[in-house]
Coordinates of C-alpha atoms in Angstrom, one line a residue:
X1 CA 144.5 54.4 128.8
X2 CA 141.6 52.6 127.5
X3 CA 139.7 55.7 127.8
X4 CA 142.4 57.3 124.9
X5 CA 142.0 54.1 123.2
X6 CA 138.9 54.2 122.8
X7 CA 139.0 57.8 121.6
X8 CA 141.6 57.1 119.2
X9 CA 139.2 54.1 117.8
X10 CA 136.0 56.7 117.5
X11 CA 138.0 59.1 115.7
X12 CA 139.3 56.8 112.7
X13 CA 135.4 54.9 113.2
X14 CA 134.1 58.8 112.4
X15 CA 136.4 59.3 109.7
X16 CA 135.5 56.4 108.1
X17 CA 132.1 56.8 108.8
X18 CA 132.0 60.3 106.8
X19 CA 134.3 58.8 103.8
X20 CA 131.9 55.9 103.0
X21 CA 128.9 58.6 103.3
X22 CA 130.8 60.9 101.5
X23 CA 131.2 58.2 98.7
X24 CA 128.3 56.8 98.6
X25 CA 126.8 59.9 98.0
X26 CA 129.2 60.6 94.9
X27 CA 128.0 57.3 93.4
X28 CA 124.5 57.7 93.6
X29 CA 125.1 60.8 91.7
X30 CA 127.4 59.4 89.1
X31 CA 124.8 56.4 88.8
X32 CA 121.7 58.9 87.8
X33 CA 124.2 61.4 86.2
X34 CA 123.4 64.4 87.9
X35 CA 125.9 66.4 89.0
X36 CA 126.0 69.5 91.7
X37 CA 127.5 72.6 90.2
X38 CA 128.6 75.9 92.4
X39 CA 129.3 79.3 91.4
X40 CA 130.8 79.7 95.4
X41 CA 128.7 82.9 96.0
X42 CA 128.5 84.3 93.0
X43 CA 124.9 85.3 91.7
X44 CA 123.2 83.6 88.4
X45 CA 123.6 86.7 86.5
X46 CA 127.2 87.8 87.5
X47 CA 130.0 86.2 85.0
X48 CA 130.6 83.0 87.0
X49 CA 126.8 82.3 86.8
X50 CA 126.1 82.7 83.4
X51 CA 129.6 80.9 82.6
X52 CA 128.1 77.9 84.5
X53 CA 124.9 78.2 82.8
X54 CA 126.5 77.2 79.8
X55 CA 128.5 74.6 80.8
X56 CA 125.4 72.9 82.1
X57 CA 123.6 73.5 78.4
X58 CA 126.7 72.4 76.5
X59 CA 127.4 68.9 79.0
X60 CA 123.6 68.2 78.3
X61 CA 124.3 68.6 74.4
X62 CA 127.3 66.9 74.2
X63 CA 125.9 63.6 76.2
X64 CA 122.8 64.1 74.0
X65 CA 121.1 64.7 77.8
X66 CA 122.6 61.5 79.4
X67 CA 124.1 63.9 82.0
X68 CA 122.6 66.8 84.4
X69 CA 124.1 69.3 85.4
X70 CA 122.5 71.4 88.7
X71 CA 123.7 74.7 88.7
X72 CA 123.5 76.1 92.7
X73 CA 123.9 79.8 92.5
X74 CA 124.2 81.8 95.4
X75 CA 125.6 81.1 98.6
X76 CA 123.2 77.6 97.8
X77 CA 126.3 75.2 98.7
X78 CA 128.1 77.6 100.7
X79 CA 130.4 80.0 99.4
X80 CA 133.8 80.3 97.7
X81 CA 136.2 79.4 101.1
X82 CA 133.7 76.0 101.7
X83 CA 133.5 75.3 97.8
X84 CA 137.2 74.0 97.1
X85 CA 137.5 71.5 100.7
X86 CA 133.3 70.3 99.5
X87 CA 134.6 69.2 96.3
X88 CA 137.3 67.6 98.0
X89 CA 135.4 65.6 100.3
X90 CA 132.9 65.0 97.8
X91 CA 129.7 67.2 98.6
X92 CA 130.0 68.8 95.1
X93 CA 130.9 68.0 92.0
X94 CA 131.8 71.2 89.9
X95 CA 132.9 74.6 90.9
X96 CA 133.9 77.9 90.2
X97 CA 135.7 80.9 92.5
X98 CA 138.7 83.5 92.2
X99 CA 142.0 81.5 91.8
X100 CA 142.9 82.8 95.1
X101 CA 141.3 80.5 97.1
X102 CA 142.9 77.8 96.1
X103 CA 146.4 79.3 97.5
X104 CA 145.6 77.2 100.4
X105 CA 146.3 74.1 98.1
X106 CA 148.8 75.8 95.5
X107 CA 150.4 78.7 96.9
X108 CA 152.0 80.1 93.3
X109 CA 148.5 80.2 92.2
X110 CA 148.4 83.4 93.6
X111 CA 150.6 85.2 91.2
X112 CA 148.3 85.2 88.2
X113 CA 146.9 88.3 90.6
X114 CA 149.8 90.4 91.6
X115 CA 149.5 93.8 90.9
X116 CA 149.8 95.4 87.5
X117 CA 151.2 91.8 86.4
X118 CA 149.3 92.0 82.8
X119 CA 148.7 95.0 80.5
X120 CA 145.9 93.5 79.0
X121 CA 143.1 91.3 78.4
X122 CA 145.1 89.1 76.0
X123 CA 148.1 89.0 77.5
X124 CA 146.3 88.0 80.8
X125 CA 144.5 84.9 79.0
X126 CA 147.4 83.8 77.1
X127 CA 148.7 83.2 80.4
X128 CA 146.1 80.9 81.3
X129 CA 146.5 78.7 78.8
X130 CA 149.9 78.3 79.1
X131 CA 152.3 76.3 80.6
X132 CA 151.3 77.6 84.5
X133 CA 147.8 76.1 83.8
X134 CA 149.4 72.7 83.4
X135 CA 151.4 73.0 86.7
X136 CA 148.4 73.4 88.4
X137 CA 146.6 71.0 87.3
X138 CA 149.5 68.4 88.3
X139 CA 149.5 70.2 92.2
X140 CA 145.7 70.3 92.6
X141 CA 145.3 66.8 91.6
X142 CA 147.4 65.1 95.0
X143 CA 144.1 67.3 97.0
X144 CA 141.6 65.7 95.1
X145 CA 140.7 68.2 92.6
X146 CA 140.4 68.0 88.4
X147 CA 141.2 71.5 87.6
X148 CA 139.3 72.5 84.2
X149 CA 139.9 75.7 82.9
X150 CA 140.6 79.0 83.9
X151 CA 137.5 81.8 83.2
X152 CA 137.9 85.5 84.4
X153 CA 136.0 87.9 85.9
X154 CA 138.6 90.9 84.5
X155 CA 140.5 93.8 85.8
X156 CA 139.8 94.8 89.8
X157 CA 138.9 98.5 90.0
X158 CA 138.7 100.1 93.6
X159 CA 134.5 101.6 95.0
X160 CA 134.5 103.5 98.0
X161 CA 131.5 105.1 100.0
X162 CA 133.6 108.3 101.8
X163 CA 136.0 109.3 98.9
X164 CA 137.0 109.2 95.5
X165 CA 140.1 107.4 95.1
X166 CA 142.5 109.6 92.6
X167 CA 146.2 108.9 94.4
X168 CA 148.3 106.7 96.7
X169 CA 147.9 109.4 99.1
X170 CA 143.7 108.8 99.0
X171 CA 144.6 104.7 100.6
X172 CA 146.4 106.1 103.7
X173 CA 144.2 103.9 106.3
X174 CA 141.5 103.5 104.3
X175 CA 139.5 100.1 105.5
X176 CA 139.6 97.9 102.2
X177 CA 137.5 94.3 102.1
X178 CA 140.3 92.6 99.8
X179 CA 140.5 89.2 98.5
X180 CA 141.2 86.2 101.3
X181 CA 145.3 86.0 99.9
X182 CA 148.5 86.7 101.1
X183 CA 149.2 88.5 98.6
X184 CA 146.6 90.8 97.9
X185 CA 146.7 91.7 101.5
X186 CA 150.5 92.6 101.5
X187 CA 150.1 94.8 98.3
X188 CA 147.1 96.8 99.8
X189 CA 149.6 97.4 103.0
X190 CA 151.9 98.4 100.8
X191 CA 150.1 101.1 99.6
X192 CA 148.9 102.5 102.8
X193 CA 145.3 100.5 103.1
X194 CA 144.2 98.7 106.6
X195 CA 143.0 95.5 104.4
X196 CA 140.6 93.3 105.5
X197 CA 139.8 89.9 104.1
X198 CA 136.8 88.8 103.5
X199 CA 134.1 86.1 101.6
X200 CA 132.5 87.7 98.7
X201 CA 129.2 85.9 100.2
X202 CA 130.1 89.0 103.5
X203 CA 130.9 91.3 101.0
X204 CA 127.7 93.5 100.7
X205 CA 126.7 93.6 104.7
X206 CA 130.1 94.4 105.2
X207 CA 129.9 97.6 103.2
X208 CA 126.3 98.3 104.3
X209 CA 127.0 97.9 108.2
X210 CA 130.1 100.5 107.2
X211 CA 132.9 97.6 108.8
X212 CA 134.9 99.0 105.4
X213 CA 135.2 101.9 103.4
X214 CA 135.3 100.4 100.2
X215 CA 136.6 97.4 98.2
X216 CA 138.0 96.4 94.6
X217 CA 136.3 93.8 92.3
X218 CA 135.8 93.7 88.5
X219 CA 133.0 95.2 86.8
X220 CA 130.7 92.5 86.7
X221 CA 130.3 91.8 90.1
X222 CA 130.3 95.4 90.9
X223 CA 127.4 95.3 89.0
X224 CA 125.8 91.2 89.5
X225 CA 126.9 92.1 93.8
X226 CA 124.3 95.3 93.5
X227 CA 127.4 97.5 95.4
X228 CA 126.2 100.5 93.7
X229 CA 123.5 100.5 96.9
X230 CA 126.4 100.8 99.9
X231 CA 129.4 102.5 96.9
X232 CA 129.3 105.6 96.0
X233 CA 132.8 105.9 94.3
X234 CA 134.2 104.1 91.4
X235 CA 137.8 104.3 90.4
X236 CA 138.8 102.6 87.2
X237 CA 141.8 101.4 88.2
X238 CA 143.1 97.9 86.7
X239 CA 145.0 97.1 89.3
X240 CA 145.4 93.1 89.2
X241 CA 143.7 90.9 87.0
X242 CA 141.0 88.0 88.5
X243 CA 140.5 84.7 86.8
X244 CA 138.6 82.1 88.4
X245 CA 139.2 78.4 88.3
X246 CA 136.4 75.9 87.2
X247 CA 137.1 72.6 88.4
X248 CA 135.5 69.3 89.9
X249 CA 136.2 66.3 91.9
X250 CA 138.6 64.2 91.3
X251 CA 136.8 61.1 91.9
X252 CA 133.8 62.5 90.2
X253 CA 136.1 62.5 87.5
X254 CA 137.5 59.3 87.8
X255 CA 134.0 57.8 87.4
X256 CA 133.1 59.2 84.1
X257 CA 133.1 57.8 80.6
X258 CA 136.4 58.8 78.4
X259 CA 133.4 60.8 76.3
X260 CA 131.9 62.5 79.9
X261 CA 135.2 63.6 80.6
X262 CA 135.8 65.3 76.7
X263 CA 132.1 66.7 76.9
X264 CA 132.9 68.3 80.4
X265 CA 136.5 69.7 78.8
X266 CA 134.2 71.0 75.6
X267 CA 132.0 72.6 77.8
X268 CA 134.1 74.3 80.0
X269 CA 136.4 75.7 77.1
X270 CA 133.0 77.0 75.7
X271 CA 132.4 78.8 79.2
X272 CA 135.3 80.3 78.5
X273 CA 135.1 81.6 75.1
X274 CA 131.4 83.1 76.0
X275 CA 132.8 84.7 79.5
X276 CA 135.8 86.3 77.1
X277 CA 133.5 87.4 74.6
X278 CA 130.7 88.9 77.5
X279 CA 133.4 90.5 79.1
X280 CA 134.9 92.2 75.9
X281 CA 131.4 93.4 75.0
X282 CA 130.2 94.7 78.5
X283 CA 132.8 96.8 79.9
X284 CA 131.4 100.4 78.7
X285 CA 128.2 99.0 79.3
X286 CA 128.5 97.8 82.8
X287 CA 130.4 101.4 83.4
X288 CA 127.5 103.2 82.3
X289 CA 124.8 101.1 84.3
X290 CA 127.0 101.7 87.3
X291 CA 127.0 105.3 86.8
X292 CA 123.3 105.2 85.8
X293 CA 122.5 104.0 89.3
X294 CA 124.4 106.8 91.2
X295 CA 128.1 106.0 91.1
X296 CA 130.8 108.6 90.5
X297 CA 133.0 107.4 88.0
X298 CA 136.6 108.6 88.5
X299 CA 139.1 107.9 85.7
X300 CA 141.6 110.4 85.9
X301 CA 144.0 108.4 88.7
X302 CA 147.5 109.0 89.4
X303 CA 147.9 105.2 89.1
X304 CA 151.9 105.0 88.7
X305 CA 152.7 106.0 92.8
X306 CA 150.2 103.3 93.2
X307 CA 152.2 100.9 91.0
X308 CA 155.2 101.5 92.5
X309 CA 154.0 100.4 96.1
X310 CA 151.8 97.9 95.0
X311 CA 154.5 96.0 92.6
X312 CA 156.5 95.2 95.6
X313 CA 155.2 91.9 96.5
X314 CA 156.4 90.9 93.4
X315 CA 159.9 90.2 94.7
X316 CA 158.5 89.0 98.2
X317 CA 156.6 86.0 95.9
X318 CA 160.1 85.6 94.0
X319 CA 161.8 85.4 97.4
X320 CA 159.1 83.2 99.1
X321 CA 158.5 81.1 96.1
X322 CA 160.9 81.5 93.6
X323 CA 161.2 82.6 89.8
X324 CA 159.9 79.3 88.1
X325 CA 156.2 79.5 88.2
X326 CA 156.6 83.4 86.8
X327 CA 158.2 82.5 84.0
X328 CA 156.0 79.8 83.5
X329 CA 153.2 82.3 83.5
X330 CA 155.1 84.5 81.6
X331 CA 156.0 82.1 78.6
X332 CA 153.5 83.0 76.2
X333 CA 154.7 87.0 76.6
X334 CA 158.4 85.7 76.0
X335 CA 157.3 83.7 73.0
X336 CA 155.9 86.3 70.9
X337 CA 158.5 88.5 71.5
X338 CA 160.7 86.2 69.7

């Protein structure tokens, strides 16, 4: 008995322990006014890089230099699965990663990437601003976190090292890294694909030990990732649209100034606009460096068998979670069709 006792009484003496380390920590960098930043695995030059190099600039411009951000590219503060739970206890202050790992925290998040959800760009962002960005917000902010703004990293398209991928019939049992998410694993079953989940930061040995035969990402970090080495297929395929969530500590958040807290919104709305704008520009660009450095680019797909299979877990989320948050994130569609 005492033995469990005094178990019991280490365990809440540990916990405490790490909370006033934790916080003490966040103070001391609140006090000097430099802040940790992570792009969760993502390299400097892919879009979640440069996007949080200028949100560093603009927070240093806006504060006239009174805060510091320090941008840790990289797997530098782990990668995207450690990010969201480090901000939560504290051990950094700003970050960026897929939307999807956050379903963890916010299950319906996960819609904003079912398959073939948006037909566009714009119809994808207006999304994000919308009323389902607001209903995250109000869920991530019982877990700790001050969600920011959405940024994107665009349309997934499918790579693979053993085949081109023109038809459903080209994913029967082919070994797909996919993202970490329910959902993105049921839709890849759907259409015929052993998927396997995995960290971006695994990503690249993955497909150079051969553990898969492919995997789907945007452009950009097709490109930033260097998967042109281990891929030797590209299909442009637009299958489910990525956006990534910037956010920070909620009590990081708590401790700034009313004017920290509207530099950090202006910063990270200008993030935005210069990710939208680079992404705009770079697609036919990115698509000829790719092929430049020995891809195959395969555009004529026979995408709608894939649709059809894919599009199915849209009524599994409906049943799971229900209709609300998808109309939510389809309000802006709805209201300019009226």
């Amino acid at each position: 008995m005492k033995r469990a006792l005094f178990s019991v009484s280490s365990f809440f003496l540990l916990a405490a322990t790490v909370f006033i380390c934790s916080r003490a920590c966040i103070l001391s960098r609140t006090h000097d006014h430099i802040f940790t930043a992570s792009t969760g695995g993502m390299s400097a030059d892919s879009t979640a890089g440069r996007g949080m190099a200028v949100f560093a600039q603009k927070v240093s411009e806006y504060t006239n230099g009174s805060m510091t951000i320090q941008v840790y590219y990289g797997t530098e503060l782990g990668g995207s699965t450690s990010l969201i739970f480090d901000m939560m206890d504290g051990k950094v202050d700003f970050g960026v990663c897929g939307d999807s790992y956050y379903a963890t925290l916010v299950p319906e998040i996960q819609a904003y990437e079912l398959p073939y959800l948006f037909n566009s760009l714009e119809q994808a962002r207006a999304a994000l601003e919308g009323p389902s960005f607001r209903y995250i917000q109000k869920q991530l902010e019982s877990s700790g976190l001050k969600a920011l703004s959405f940024w994107e990293i665009g349309f997934r398209q499918l790579t693979s090292s053993s085949k081109s991928i023109q038809g459903l019939q080209d994913l029967n049992n082919f070994k797909l890294r996919c993202l970490p998410a329910v959902f993105q694993i049921m839709a890849w079953e759907y259409a015929g694909c052993k998927p396997f989940p995995l960290d971006i930061s695994e990503l690249y040995s993955a497909l150079k030990e051969e553990r898969v035969d492919g995997q789907d990402n945007p452009l950009s970090e097709i490109y930033s990732q260097r998967l042109y080495e281990v891929q030797r297929y590209l299909s442009i395929t637009n299958h489910v649209y990525t956006p990534m969530l910037f956010s920070c500590s909620q009590e990081v958040w708590n401790l700034l100034t009313e004017s920290e807290q509207n530099a950090v919104i202006q910063a990270a709305a200008d993030a935005r606009n210069t990710i939208f704008a680079m992404n705009d520009a770079e697609t036919d660009s990115l698509i000829t460096k790719l092929k430049d450095r020995g891809m195959q680019i395969i555009r004529d797909i026979n995408i709608e068998p894939i649709r059809q299979e894919m599009t199915k877990v849209h009524t599994v989320f409906g049943e799971m979670y229900g209709t609300k948050f998808l109309e939510l994130l389809r309000y802006k569609q709805n209201e300019d069709k009226m």
